Amino acid sequence: MTQTMPNHYSHSFALNLEKIPTRKSDRIALQILYPGIIFGLFLVLLGVFELLNSFKDNSTDFDFIPENNEVIYPPFLNPTFFDIVIILIGSGIVISLLFSYIRYKKIFFDGKKVQIIYRPVFGAKKVVKESIENYEGVRFRIEFFQFGFMNKNKYIIELCHKNPQKIAPLYISTKSKNIRKIWEYYAQKLNLPTLVLTDEGVVRREITDLNKSLLEMIEEGKFVNSYDEHEPLPPSIAYVRKRDKTVIKARKIFWDAYNILVGFCLLILGSILIYAAYHHNLTVNHFSSSFTWGLYVVGAAIIASSIFVLFRKDKIVVKKDKIVLVHKFMLFSHKNTEIKKRDIEAVDVTVNPATGRFFLSIISDERTAIFGKKIPIEELRWVKKFLINEVVNSQKLSSL
């Protein structure tokens, strides 16, 4: 099976198999398209208004007004240049969103054959067809995507084929609730095995093994508990055992090119914001000045929240009967996902071929927890074996 992954456009997609024949379009959602276009047009109009105002009186509302013989500093950026940049950013947002809406895929399924119609931004449509019998299985994968400065997860269930152009989406969501149950539903409906790509290759489950817990798979000899308590603790993993719980977390924040780029952008934006706010004339009392100060406040809030997200660390809290994933920020912690041990059906080190990153996924029918997106693969394997052993031991103790 090829590891080439197609690009799906939706963030919310579900092919209805209850009514055959069925069809569904895979394209950008209107709830993302319309607000984005409105925001882009707002930036364009704001830039045009300021630009025309500067042509009219050779100044803009972003200029600094002298008062009481105070020392006047020149603007950090030329106002006309700033206006043009705002117009270009707004225009870019609008154009990219319109292109995203023009581009789409249409999926048709009549119970025997799958047909996919590709509509590119430029050029003619392309149609591919394939019999459902020639698909290898129903694959589940998690794709990371950028939402501004935020890194979010997209949960994808798709019909897997050796030819990437014949891979058809079945379900796409940014929410992990019931994702394994939905995955198994599509596999059962189509009478195909489930597939997931891990560090050890493709993991395949036949229809007869669906809905079995991790412990049941181990008892039937279809999975092995390979944890070795004498194996040394990985160097970048912190392990703390307390009276009623065990905590596993990374000792440090792992930085990559994305983190460095975002950090640099935040530094530049923060410097500009501080400089502009410091030299802004507080005595100007009209709408534009109030609006400008409102932009400063919103910008400061966005930068602050982005810094919090950038320095977030995840930790796994293992309790007697459950596993909890916690997001730890600089000043507080937030419980993200909680899964009962008895409900866990898989713990895998999964790869995202689009980025080459490995991460740990803990999956039950109703929930999915993601941990260690940037932790080295060997250390993720140790965490995987430790968690599987914890699940097995807790189930054995409960049966005594």
Short mmCIF file of C-alpha atoms in Angstrom, two decimals, residues 95-361:
data_model
loop_
_atom_site.label_atom_id
_atom_site.label_comp_id
_atom_site.label_asym_id
_atom_site.label_seq_id
_atom_site.Cartn_x
_atom_site.Cartn_y
_atom_site.Cartn_z
CA ILE A 95 -8.72 35.21 -3.93
CA SER A 96 -7.36 32.11 -2.15
CA LEU A 97 -10.79 31.38 -0.63
CA LEU A 98 -12.53 31.78 -3.98
CA PHE A 99 -10.02 29.40 -5.58
CA SER A 100 -10.61 26.96 -2.71
CA TYR A 101 -14.35 27.00 -3.42
CA ILE A 102 -13.91 26.51 -7.18
CA ARG A 103 -11.68 23.48 -6.52
CA TYR A 104 -13.53 20.38 -5.32
CA LYS A 105 -14.05 16.62 -5.60
CA LYS A 106 -17.41 14.88 -6.02
CA ILE A 107 -17.76 11.35 -4.69
CA PHE A 108 -20.42 8.97 -6.11
CA PHE A 109 -21.10 5.44 -4.81
CA ASP A 110 -23.78 3.12 -6.19
CA GLY A 111 -23.04 0.13 -3.96
CA LYS A 112 -20.62 -1.48 -6.40
CA LYS A 113 -18.46 1.26 -7.92
CA VAL A 114 -16.87 4.47 -6.67
CA GLN A 115 -16.66 7.45 -9.01
CA ILE A 116 -14.59 10.56 -8.24
CA ILE A 117 -14.89 13.78 -10.24
CA TYR A 118 -11.95 16.18 -9.80
CA ARG A 119 -12.57 19.88 -10.47
CA PRO A 120 -9.32 21.91 -10.45
CA VAL A 121 -9.14 25.69 -10.28
CA PHE A 122 -7.91 25.80 -13.87
CA GLY A 123 -8.42 23.19 -16.54
CA ALA A 124 -10.96 20.47 -17.34
CA LYS A 125 -12.62 18.07 -14.95
CA LYS A 126 -11.21 14.57 -14.50
CA VAL A 127 -13.20 11.42 -13.73
CA VAL A 128 -11.90 8.17 -12.20
CA LYS A 129 -13.90 5.02 -11.46
CA GLU A 130 -13.13 1.91 -9.45
CA SER A 131 -14.97 -1.17 -8.17
CA ILE A 132 -15.38 -1.31 -4.37
CA GLU A 133 -13.86 -4.82 -4.46
CA ASN A 134 -10.50 -3.40 -5.58
CA TYR A 135 -10.06 -1.19 -2.52
CA GLU A 136 -7.66 -2.44 0.16
CA GLY A 137 -9.63 -1.26 3.15
CA VAL A 138 -10.98 1.67 5.13
CA ARG A 139 -8.07 3.74 6.40
CA PHE A 140 -8.01 6.08 9.34
CA ARG A 141 -5.41 8.83 9.63
CA ILE A 142 -4.89 12.08 11.45
CA GLU A 143 -3.67 15.09 9.50
CA PHE A 144 -2.31 18.25 11.11
CA PHE A 145 -3.25 21.58 9.57
CA GLN A 146 -2.62 25.23 10.42
CA PHE A 147 -5.52 27.44 11.47
CA GLY A 148 -3.73 30.79 11.76
CA PHE A 149 -1.10 30.24 14.44
CA MET A 150 -3.06 27.24 15.76
CA ASN A 151 -2.08 23.65 14.98
CA LYS A 152 -5.21 21.51 14.74
CA ASN A 153 -6.07 17.91 13.93
CA LYS A 154 -8.16 16.70 11.01
CA TYR A 155 -9.55 13.17 11.46
CA ILE A 156 -9.90 11.40 8.11
CA ILE A 157 -11.55 8.10 7.18
CA GLU A 158 -11.06 7.12 3.55
CA LEU A 159 -11.27 4.28 1.06
CA CYS A 160 -7.68 3.18 0.49
CA HIS A 161 -6.31 2.27 -2.94
CA LYS A 162 -2.84 1.79 -4.43
CA ASN A 163 -3.62 4.59 -6.88
CA PRO A 164 -3.80 7.86 -4.84
CA GLN A 165 -6.26 9.37 -7.35
CA LYS A 166 -8.76 6.60 -6.49
CA ILE A 167 -8.62 7.24 -2.73
CA ALA A 168 -12.06 8.53 -1.73
CA PRO A 169 -12.93 10.34 1.51
CA LEU A 170 -15.71 8.80 3.61
CA TYR A 171 -15.62 11.00 6.71
CA ILE A 172 -13.64 14.11 7.72
CA SER A 173 -13.91 16.08 10.95
CA THR A 174 -11.86 18.28 13.26
CA LYS A 175 -13.51 16.55 16.23
CA SER A 176 -12.38 13.15 17.50
CA LYS A 177 -15.63 12.17 19.21
CA ASN A 178 -16.79 8.65 18.20
CA ILE A 179 -14.15 8.54 15.46
CA ARG A 180 -13.26 4.85 15.89
CA LYS A 181 -16.93 3.88 16.05
CA ILE A 182 -17.49 5.80 12.80
CA TRP A 183 -14.41 4.17 11.25
CA GLU A 184 -15.69 0.69 12.12
CA TYR A 185 -19.16 1.61 10.82
CA TYR A 186 -17.81 2.38 7.34
CA ALA A 187 -15.67 -0.77 7.34
CA GLN A 188 -18.66 -2.94 8.27
CA LYS A 189 -20.95 -1.26 5.74
CA LEU A 190 -18.42 -1.75 2.94
CA ASN A 191 -17.27 -5.19 4.22
CA LEU A 192 -13.63 -4.10 4.18
CA PRO A 193 -10.88 -4.32 6.84
CA THR A 194 -9.71 -1.27 8.78
CA LEU A 195 -6.23 0.07 8.03
CA VAL A 196 -3.94 2.47 9.86
CA LEU A 197 -0.35 3.42 9.03
CA THR A 198 2.01 3.13 12.03
CA ASP A 199 5.74 3.07 12.66
CA GLU A 200 5.65 -0.70 12.12
CA GLY A 201 3.81 -0.48 8.82
CA VAL A 202 0.15 -0.94 8.02
CA VAL A 203 -1.95 -2.37 10.86
CA ARG A 204 -4.93 -4.28 9.50
CA ARG A 205 -8.00 -5.45 11.43
CA GLU A 206 -10.49 -7.79 9.88
CA ILE A 207 -14.22 -7.31 10.30
CA THR A 208 -14.37 -10.07 12.93
CA ASP A 209 -11.90 -8.20 15.18
CA LEU A 210 -13.69 -4.88 15.19
CA ASN A 211 -14.99 -3.65 18.55
CA LYS A 212 -12.54 -5.86 20.42
CA SER A 213 -10.63 -4.17 23.22
CA LEU A 214 -6.86 -4.16 23.46
CA LEU A 215 -6.97 -6.74 26.25
CA GLU A 216 -9.18 -9.07 24.16
CA MET A 217 -6.71 -8.86 21.27
CA ILE A 218 -3.86 -9.75 23.62
CA GLU A 219 -5.78 -12.68 25.16
CA GLU A 220 -6.49 -14.05 21.68
CA GLY A 221 -2.79 -13.81 20.75
CA LYS A 222 -3.37 -11.18 18.07
CA PHE A 223 -1.36 -8.56 19.96
CA VAL A 224 1.67 -8.84 22.26
CA ASN A 225 2.39 -6.92 25.48
CA SER A 226 6.14 -6.35 24.99
CA TYR A 227 6.80 -3.95 27.89
CA ASP A 228 10.06 -4.53 29.77
CA GLU A 229 10.19 -2.87 33.20
CA HIS A 230 14.01 -3.04 33.13
CA GLU A 231 14.24 -1.02 29.93
CA PRO A 232 15.81 2.40 30.72
CA LEU A 233 13.64 5.49 30.71
CA PRO A 234 14.06 7.54 27.50
CA PRO A 235 16.19 10.68 28.08
CA SER A 236 13.55 13.22 27.04
CA ILE A 237 10.64 11.58 28.92
CA ALA A 238 9.85 12.58 32.51
CA TYR A 239 8.19 9.83 34.57
CA VAL A 240 6.66 10.66 37.94
CA ARG A 241 4.77 8.13 40.06
CA LYS A 242 2.51 9.55 42.74
CA ARG A 243 0.19 7.96 45.29
CA ASP A 244 -2.84 7.72 43.01
CA LYS A 245 -1.47 8.39 39.53
CA THR A 246 1.50 8.29 37.17
CA VAL A 247 2.49 11.27 35.02
CA ILE A 248 4.40 11.03 31.73
CA LYS A 249 5.52 14.15 29.89
CA ALA A 250 8.31 15.55 27.74
CA ARG A 251 11.16 17.16 29.69
CA LYS A 252 11.36 20.02 27.21
CA ILE A 253 9.51 21.70 24.37
CA PHE A 254 10.62 20.35 21.00
CA TRP A 255 11.06 23.09 18.43
CA ASP A 256 10.94 22.69 14.67
CA ALA A 257 11.04 25.05 11.68
CA TYR A 258 7.38 25.91 12.19
CA ASN A 259 7.91 26.94 15.82
CA ILE A 260 10.91 29.08 14.89
CA LEU A 261 9.01 30.77 12.05
CA VAL A 262 5.96 31.47 14.23
CA GLY A 263 8.16 32.74 17.07
CA PHE A 264 9.97 35.09 14.71
CA CYS A 265 6.67 36.40 13.28
CA LEU A 266 5.28 36.96 16.78
CA LEU A 267 8.45 38.83 17.76
CA ILE A 268 8.20 41.14 14.73
CA LEU A 269 4.47 41.73 15.16
CA GLY A 270 4.86 42.34 18.89
CA SER A 271 7.69 44.84 18.32
CA ILE A 272 5.64 46.77 15.76
CA LEU A 273 2.60 46.75 18.03
CA ILE A 274 4.55 48.01 21.07
CA TYR A 275 6.28 50.72 19.04
CA ALA A 276 3.04 51.94 17.45
CA ALA A 277 1.08 51.91 20.70
CA TYR A 278 3.85 53.69 22.64
CA HIS A 279 4.02 56.58 20.17
CA HIS A 280 0.28 56.85 19.50
CA ASN A 281 -1.22 60.14 20.64
CA LEU A 282 -3.54 59.38 23.56
CA THR A 283 -5.29 62.76 23.35
CA VAL A 284 -6.80 62.24 19.92
CA ASN A 285 -10.48 61.73 20.63
CA HIS A 286 -12.28 60.54 17.51
CA PHE A 287 -13.55 57.31 16.08
CA SER A 288 -10.48 56.35 14.06
CA SER A 289 -8.22 56.72 17.07
CA SER A 290 -10.55 54.59 19.20
CA PHE A 291 -10.71 52.04 16.38
CA THR A 292 -6.91 52.00 16.15
CA TRP A 293 -6.56 51.40 19.89
CA GLY A 294 -9.12 48.62 19.54
CA LEU A 295 -6.87 47.02 16.93
CA TYR A 296 -3.93 47.30 19.33
CA VAL A 297 -5.88 45.48 22.05
CA VAL A 298 -7.06 42.74 19.69
CA GLY A 299 -3.55 42.33 18.27
CA ALA A 300 -2.06 42.07 21.76
CA ALA A 301 -4.64 39.42 22.71
CA ILE A 302 -3.90 37.38 19.58
CA ILE A 303 -0.15 37.55 20.17
CA ALA A 304 -0.52 36.59 23.85
CA SER A 305 -2.77 33.61 23.08
CA SER A 306 -0.43 32.48 20.29
CA ILE A 307 2.53 32.54 22.70
CA PHE A 308 0.55 30.41 25.16
CA VAL A 309 -0.16 27.87 22.41
CA LEU A 310 3.44 27.94 21.17
CA PHE A 311 4.79 27.00 24.60
CA ARG A 312 2.16 24.35 25.35
CA LYS A 313 3.30 20.99 26.67
CA ASP A 314 1.24 17.81 26.82
CA LYS A 315 1.30 15.21 29.56
CA ILE A 316 -0.36 11.84 30.09
CA VAL A 317 -1.87 11.17 33.50
CA VAL A 318 -2.41 7.45 34.17
CA LYS A 319 -4.93 6.75 36.93
CA LYS A 320 -6.41 3.55 38.28
CA ASP A 321 -9.11 3.16 35.65
CA LYS A 322 -8.45 5.83 33.06
CA ILE A 323 -5.87 7.71 31.00
CA VAL A 324 -6.08 11.50 30.79
CA LEU A 325 -4.35 13.77 28.26
CA VAL A 326 -3.63 17.22 29.73
CA HIS A 327 -2.55 20.39 27.88
CA LYS A 328 -0.16 22.32 30.13
CA PHE A 329 0.25 26.03 29.42
CA MET A 330 2.54 28.50 31.17
CA LEU A 331 0.04 29.53 33.86
CA PHE A 332 -2.56 26.76 33.88
CA SER A 333 -3.44 23.24 32.74
CA HIS A 334 -6.43 22.01 30.77
CA LYS A 335 -7.78 18.44 30.67
CA ASN A 336 -8.20 17.66 26.98
CA THR A 337 -9.21 13.99 26.67
CA GLU A 338 -10.16 11.29 29.16
CA ILE A 339 -10.43 7.60 28.17
CA LYS A 340 -11.38 4.64 30.35
CA LYS A 341 -8.74 1.90 30.20
CA ARG A 342 -11.32 -0.80 29.54
CA ASP A 343 -12.52 1.12 26.44
CA ILE A 344 -9.11 1.45 24.76
CA GLU A 345 -8.96 -0.52 21.52
CA ALA A 346 -5.58 0.63 20.18
CA VAL A 347 -2.40 2.43 21.19
CA ASP A 348 -0.27 3.16 18.12
CA VAL A 349 2.75 5.21 17.11
CA THR A 350 1.25 6.76 14.00
CA VAL A 351 2.97 8.61 11.18
CA ASN A 352 1.71 11.59 9.24
CA PRO A 353 3.39 11.16 5.80
CA ALA A 354 2.60 14.77 4.86
CA THR A 355 4.90 16.07 7.61
CA GLY A 356 6.99 13.01 8.45
CA ARG A 357 6.10 13.43 12.13
CA PHE A 358 5.31 10.52 14.43
CA PHE A 359 2.89 10.79 17.31
CA LEU A 360 1.13 8.53 19.79
CA SER A 361 -2.58 7.89 19.36
#
